[in-house]
Short mmCIF file of C-alpha atoms in Angstrom, two decimals:
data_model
loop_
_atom_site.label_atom_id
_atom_site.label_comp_id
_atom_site.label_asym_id
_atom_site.label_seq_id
_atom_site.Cartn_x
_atom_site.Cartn_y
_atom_site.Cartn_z
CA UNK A 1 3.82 13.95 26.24
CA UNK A 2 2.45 17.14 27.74
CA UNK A 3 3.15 20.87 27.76
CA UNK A 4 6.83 20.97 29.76
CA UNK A 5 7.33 24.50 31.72
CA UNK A 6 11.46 24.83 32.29
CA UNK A 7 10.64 25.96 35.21
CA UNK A 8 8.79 22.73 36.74
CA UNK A 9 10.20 19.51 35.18
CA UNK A 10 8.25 16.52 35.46
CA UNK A 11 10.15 13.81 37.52
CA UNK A 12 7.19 11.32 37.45
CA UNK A 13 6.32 9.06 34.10
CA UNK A 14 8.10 8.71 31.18
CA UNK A 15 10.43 9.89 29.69
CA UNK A 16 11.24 11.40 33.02
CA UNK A 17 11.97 8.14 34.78
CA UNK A 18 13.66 6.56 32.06
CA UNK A 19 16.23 9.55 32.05
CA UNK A 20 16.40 9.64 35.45
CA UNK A 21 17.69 5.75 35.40
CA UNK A 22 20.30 6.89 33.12
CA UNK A 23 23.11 6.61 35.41
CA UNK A 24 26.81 7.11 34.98
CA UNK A 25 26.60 9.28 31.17
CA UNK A 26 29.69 9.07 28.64
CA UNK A 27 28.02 10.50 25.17
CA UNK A 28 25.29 12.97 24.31
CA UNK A 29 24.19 13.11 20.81
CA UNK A 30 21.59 14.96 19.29
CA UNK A 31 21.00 14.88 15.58
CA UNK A 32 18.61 17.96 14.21
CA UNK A 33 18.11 19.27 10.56
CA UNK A 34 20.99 21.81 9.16
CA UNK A 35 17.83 24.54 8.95
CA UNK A 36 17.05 24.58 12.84
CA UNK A 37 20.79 24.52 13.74
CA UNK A 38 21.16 28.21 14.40
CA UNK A 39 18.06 27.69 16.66
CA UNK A 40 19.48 25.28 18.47
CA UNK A 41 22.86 26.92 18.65
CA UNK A 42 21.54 29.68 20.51
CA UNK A 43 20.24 28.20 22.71
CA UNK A 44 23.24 25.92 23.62
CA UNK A 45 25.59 28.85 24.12
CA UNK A 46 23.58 30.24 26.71
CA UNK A 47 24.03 26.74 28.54
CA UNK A 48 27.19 26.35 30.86
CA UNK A 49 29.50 24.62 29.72
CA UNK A 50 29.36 20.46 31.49
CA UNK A 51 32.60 20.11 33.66
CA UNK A 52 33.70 16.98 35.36
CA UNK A 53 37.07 15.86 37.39
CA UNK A 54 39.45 13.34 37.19
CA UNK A 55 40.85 12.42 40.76
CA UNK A 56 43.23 9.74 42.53
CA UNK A 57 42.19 8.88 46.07
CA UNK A 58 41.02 6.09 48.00
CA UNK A 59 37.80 5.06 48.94
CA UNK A 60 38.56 6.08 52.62
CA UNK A 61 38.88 9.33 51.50
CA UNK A 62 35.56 9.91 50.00
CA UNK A 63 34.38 8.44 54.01
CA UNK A 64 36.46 11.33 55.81
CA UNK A 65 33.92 14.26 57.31
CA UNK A 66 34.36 16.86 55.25
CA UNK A 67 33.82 15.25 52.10
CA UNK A 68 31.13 13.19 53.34
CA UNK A 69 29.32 15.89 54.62
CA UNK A 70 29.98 18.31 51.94
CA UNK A 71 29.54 16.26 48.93
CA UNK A 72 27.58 13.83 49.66
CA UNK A 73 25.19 14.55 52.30
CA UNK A 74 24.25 18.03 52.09
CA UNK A 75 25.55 17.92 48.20
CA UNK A 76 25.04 15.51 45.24
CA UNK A 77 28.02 14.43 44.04
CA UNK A 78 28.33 11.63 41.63
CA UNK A 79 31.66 9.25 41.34
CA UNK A 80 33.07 6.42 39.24
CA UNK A 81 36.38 4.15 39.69
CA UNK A 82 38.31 2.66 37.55
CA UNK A 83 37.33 -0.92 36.86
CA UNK A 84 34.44 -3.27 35.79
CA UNK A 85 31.63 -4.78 37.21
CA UNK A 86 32.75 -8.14 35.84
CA UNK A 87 36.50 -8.28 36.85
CA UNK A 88 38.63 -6.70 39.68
CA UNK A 89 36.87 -4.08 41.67
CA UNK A 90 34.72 -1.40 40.82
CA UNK A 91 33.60 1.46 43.08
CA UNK A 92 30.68 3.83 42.46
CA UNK A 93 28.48 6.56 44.17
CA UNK A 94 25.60 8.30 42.76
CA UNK A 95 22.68 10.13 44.96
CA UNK A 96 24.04 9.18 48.57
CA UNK A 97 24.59 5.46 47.48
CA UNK A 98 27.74 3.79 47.74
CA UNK A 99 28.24 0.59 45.55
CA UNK A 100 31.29 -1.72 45.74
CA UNK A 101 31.82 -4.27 43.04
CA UNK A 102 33.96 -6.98 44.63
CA UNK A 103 35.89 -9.90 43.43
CA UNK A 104 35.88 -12.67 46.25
CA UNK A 105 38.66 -12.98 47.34
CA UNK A 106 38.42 -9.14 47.85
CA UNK A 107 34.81 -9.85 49.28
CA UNK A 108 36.20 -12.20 51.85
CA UNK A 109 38.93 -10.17 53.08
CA UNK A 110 36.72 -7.05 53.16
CA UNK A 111 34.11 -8.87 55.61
CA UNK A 112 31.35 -6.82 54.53
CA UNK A 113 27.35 -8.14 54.07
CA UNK A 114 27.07 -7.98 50.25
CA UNK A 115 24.96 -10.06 47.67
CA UNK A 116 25.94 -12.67 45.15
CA UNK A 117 26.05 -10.14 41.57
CA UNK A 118 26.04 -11.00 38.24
CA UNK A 119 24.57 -13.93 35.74
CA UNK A 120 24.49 -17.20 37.79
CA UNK A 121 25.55 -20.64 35.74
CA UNK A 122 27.70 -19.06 33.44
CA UNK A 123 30.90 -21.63 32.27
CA UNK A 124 34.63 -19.66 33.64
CA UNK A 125 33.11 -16.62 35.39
CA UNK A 126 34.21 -16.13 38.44
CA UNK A 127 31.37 -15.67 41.37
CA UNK A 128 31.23 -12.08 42.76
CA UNK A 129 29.67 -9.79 45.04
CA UNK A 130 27.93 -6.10 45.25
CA UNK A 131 28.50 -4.31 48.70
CA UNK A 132 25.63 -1.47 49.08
CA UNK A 133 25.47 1.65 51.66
CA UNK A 134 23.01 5.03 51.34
CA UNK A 135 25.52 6.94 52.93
CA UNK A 136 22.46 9.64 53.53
CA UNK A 137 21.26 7.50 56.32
CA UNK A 138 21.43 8.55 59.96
CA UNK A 139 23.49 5.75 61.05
CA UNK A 140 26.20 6.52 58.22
CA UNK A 141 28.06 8.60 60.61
CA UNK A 142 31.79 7.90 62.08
CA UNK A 143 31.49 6.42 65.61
CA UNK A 144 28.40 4.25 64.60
CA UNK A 145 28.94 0.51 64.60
CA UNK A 146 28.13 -0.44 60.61
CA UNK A 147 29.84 2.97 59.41
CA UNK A 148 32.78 2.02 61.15
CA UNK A 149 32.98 -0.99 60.24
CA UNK A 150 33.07 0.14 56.42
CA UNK A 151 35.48 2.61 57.47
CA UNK A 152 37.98 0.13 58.70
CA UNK A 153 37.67 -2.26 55.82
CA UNK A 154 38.81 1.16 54.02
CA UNK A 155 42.11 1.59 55.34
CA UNK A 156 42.70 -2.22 55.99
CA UNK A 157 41.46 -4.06 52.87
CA UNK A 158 40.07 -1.46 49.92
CA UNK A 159 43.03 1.27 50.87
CA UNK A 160 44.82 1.36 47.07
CA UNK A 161 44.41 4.64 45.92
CA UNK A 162 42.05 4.71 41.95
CA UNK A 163 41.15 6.95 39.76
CA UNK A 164 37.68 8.45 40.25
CA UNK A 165 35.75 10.52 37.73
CA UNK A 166 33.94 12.88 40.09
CA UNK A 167 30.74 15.47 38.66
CA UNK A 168 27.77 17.62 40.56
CA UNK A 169 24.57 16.23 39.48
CA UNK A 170 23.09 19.14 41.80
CA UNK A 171 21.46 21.88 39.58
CA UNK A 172 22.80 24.61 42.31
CA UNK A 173 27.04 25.23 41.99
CA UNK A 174 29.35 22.97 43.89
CA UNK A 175 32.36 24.11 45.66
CA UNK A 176 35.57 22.60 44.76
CA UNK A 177 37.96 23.40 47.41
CA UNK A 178 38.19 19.66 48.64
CA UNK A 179 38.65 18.95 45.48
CA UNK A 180 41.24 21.37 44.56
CA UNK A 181 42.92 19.71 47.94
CA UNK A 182 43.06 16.36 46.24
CA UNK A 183 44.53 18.15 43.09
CA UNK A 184 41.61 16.92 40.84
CA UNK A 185 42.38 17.67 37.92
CA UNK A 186 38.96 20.01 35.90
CA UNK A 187 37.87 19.15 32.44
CA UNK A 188 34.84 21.41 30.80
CA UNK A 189 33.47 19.90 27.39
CA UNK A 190 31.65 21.81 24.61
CA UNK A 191 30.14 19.74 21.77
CA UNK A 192 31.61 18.61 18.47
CA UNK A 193 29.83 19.22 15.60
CA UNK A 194 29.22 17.23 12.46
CA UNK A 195 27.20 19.05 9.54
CA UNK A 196 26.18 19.24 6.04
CA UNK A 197 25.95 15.83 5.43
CA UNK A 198 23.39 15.24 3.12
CA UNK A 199 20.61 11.76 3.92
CA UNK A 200 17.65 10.51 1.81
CA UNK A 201 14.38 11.52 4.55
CA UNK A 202 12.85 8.12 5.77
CA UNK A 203 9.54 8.32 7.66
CA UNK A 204 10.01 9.30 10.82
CA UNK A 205 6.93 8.66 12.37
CA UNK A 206 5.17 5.19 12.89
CA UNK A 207 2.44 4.51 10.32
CA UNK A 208 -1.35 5.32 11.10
CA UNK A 209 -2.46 1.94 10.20
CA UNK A 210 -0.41 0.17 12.42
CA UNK A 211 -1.35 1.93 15.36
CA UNK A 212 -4.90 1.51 14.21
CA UNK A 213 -4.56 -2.35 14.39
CA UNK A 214 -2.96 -2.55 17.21
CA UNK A 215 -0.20 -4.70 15.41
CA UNK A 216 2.52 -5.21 17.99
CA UNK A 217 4.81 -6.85 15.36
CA UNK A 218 4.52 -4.37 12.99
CA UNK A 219 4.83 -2.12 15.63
CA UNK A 220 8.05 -3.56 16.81
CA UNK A 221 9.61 -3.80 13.30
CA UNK A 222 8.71 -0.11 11.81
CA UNK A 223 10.33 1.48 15.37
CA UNK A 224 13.27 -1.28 15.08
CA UNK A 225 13.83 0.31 11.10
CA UNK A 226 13.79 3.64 12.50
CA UNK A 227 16.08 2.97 15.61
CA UNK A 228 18.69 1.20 12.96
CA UNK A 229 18.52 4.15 10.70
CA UNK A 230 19.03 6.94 13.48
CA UNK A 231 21.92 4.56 14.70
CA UNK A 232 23.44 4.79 11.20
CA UNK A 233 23.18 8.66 11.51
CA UNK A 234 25.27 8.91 14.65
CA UNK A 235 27.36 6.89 13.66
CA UNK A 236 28.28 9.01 10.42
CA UNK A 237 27.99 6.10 8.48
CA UNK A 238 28.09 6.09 4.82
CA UNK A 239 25.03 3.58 4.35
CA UNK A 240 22.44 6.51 5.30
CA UNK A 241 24.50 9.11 2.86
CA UNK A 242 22.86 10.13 -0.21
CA UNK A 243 24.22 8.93 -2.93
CA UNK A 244 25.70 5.67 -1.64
CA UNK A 245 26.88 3.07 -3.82
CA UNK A 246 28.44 0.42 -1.74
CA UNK A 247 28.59 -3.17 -3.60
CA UNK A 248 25.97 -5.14 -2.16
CA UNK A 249 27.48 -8.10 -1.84
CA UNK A 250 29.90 -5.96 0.99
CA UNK A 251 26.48 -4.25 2.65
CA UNK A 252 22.87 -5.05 2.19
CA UNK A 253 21.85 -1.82 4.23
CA UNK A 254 19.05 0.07 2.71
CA UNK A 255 17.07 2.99 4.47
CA UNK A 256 13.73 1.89 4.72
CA UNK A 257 11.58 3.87 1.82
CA UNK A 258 14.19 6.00 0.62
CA UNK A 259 15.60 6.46 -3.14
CA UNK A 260 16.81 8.23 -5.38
CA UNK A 261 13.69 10.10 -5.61
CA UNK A 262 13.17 11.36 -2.01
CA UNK A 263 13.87 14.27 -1.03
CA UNK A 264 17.56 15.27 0.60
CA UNK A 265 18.31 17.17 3.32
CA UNK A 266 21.10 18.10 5.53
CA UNK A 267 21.28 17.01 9.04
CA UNK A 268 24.01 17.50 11.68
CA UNK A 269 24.82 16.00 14.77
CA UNK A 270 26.38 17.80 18.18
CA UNK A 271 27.79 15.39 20.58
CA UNK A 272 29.14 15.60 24.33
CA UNK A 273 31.62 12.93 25.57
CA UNK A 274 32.89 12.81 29.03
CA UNK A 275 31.16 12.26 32.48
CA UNK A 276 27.43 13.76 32.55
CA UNK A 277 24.55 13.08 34.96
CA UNK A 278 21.04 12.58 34.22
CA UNK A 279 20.10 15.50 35.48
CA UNK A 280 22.11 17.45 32.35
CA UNK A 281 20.51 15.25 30.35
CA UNK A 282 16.91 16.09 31.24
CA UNK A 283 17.82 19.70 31.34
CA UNK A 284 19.07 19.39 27.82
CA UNK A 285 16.05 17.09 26.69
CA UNK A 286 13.75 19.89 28.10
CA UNK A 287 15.88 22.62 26.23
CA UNK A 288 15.67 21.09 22.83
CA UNK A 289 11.81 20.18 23.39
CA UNK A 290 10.72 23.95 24.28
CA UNK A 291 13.30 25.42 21.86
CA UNK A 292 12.71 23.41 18.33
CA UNK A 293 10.61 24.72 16.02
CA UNK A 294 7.38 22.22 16.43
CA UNK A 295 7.42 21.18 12.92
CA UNK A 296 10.69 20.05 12.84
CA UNK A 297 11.99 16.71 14.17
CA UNK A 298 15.26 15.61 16.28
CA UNK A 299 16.61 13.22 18.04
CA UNK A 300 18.43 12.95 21.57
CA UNK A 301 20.44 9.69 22.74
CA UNK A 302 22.17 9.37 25.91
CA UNK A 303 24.94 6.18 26.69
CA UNK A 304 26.21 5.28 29.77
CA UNK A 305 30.01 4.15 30.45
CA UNK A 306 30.27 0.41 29.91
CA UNK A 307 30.70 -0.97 33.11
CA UNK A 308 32.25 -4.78 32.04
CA UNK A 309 34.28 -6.41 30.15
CA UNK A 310 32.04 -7.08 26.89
CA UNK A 311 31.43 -3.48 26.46
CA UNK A 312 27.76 -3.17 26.83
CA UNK A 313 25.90 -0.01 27.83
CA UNK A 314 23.09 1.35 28.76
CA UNK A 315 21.37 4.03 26.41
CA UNK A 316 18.25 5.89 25.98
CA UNK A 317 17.08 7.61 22.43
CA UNK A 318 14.38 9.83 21.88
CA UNK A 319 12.84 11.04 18.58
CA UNK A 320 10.26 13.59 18.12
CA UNK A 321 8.75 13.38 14.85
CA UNK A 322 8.13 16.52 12.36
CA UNK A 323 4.89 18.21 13.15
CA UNK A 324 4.59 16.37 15.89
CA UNK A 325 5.26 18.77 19.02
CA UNK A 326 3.37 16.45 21.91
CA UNK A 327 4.32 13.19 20.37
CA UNK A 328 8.05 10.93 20.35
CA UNK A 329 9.36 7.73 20.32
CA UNK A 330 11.60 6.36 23.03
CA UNK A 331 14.02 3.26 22.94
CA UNK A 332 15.11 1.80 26.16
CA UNK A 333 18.41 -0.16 25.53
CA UNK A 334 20.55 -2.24 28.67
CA UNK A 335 22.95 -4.65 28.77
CA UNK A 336 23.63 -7.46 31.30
CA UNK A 337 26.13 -7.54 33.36
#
């Protein structure tokens, strides 16, 4: 990856697009070593704090004028209902499109044009549809046919009021008075931190010789060691600890290359829960690249809400290798709905 100026962030190639796809966020972590920290601590408290809001209203409400025209065309609001893809109905809006996750029964009340949506064949699921509208376009405007038509469907069929997760994934401020109207309730975040815990160093960096030989199964299985170990680390598991002594026959987990005779360091993790966009994300990713000390490594994962009923998720992980200021590894993770 290239020189990155603050000022003009890439929005082409990865790991731009890859963030950018990144859609509804639940959980930042980023793991660094304890000796940057202060660094990097800086640097977050000059950041604003991430705010979201929780909300109850009905779809037709996010449809009315003013919010339409406030938030969603002229602004960049991003929303999320309650619900799953999978079961019941799920509502969501992110950069002036409008998705609507029906069941059928809801489907054929609603009388919308949707498409079939999820895995076909499988044994006890029940068939269901996606409704889709850029509510950007021209014609999304009330007194045109196909707006209307969603509009009535609104306050006939999907009128029961939810509750929405609403954030700005505009980088200019928002106002909240509609908002503040619906009595949305604000919640602003700051990161937990987790430090001095003390790991045996694995390689963090792919081996020469592999990338030499062009070995695309060793290639797969040194970055799936080093996925599995950062995994470990956010998840503040004692496997990764030095000085672990778990029975075996209970866990099997070993860090690839480390014992008792590598070298310990301290690491620390800060983590964001709530609702983030993508935007945030890069603007964070960009942050801790121009910020960290180029011989020093960290990594940065970003996971989405799950959106059905088995739990899966979509997330993103980065890791930028000590000494390695132009170089990272990036793991692309999504789930099927």
């Amino acid at each position: 990856m290239g020189h990155v100026d603050p000022r003009q962030i890439p929005s082409k190639g990865k790991p731009w697009t890859a963030i950018s796809d990144l859609d509804f966020i639940h959980k930042v972590d980023l793991i660094i070593p304890q000796d940057i920290y202060e660094t990097v601590a800086q640097k977050m408290a000059e950041r604003e704090p991430p705010t979201y809001f929780r909300v109850v209203m009905t779809l037709g409400q996010v449809l009315e004028t003013k919010f339409l025209t406030q938030y969603v065309k002229l602004g960049n609001i991003m929303m999320l209902s309650q619900g799953k893809t999978t079961i019941g109905n799920l509502f969501t809006l992110r950069e002036g499109n409008l998705d609507l996750y029906l069941d059928r029964e809801t489907y054929e009340r609603a009388g919308l044009e949707g498409k079939p949506y999820g895995n076909k064949g499988n044994r006890g699921s029940k068939p269901r549809w996606k409704v889709s509208y850029n509510l950007r376009e021209e014609s999304m405007l009330h007194g045109r046919k196909g707006f209307d038509r969603l509009v009535y469907t609104c306050k006939n069929v999907l009128n029961q009021p939810m509750t929405w997760l609403v954030c700005n994934a505009s980088s200019s401020a928002m106002s909240v008075d509609l908002l503040q109207d619906l009595k949305a309730t604000q919640m602003t975040f700051f990161p937990t931190l987790s430090k001095d815990t003390g790991i045996y160093q694995i390689p963090l960096r792919i081996p020469s010789t592999i990338l030499a030989q062009g070995d695309r199964e060793a290639l797969e299985y040194s970055a799936t060691e080093i996925y599995e170990w950062l995994s470990l680390v956010r998840l503040e598991s004692p496997r990764v600890v030095a000085g672990d002594t778990i029975d075996p026959y209970l866990s099997r987990y070993a860090p690839p290359e480390a014992d008792s005779t590598a070298a310990q360091v301290q690491v620390c993790k800060l983590s964001w829960q709530g609702f983030l966009s993508s935007s945030w994300l890069r603007s964070l990713f960009v942050d801790i690249v121009t910020n960290c000390p180029s011989q020093s490594w960290f990594a940065l994962s970003g996971t989405t809400f799950s959106r059905n009923i088995l739990g899966g998720c979509n997330e993103l992980s980065f890791l930028r290798p000590p000494e390695s200021a132009g170089e990272f590894l990036m793991w692309e993770t999504k789930s099927q709905d």
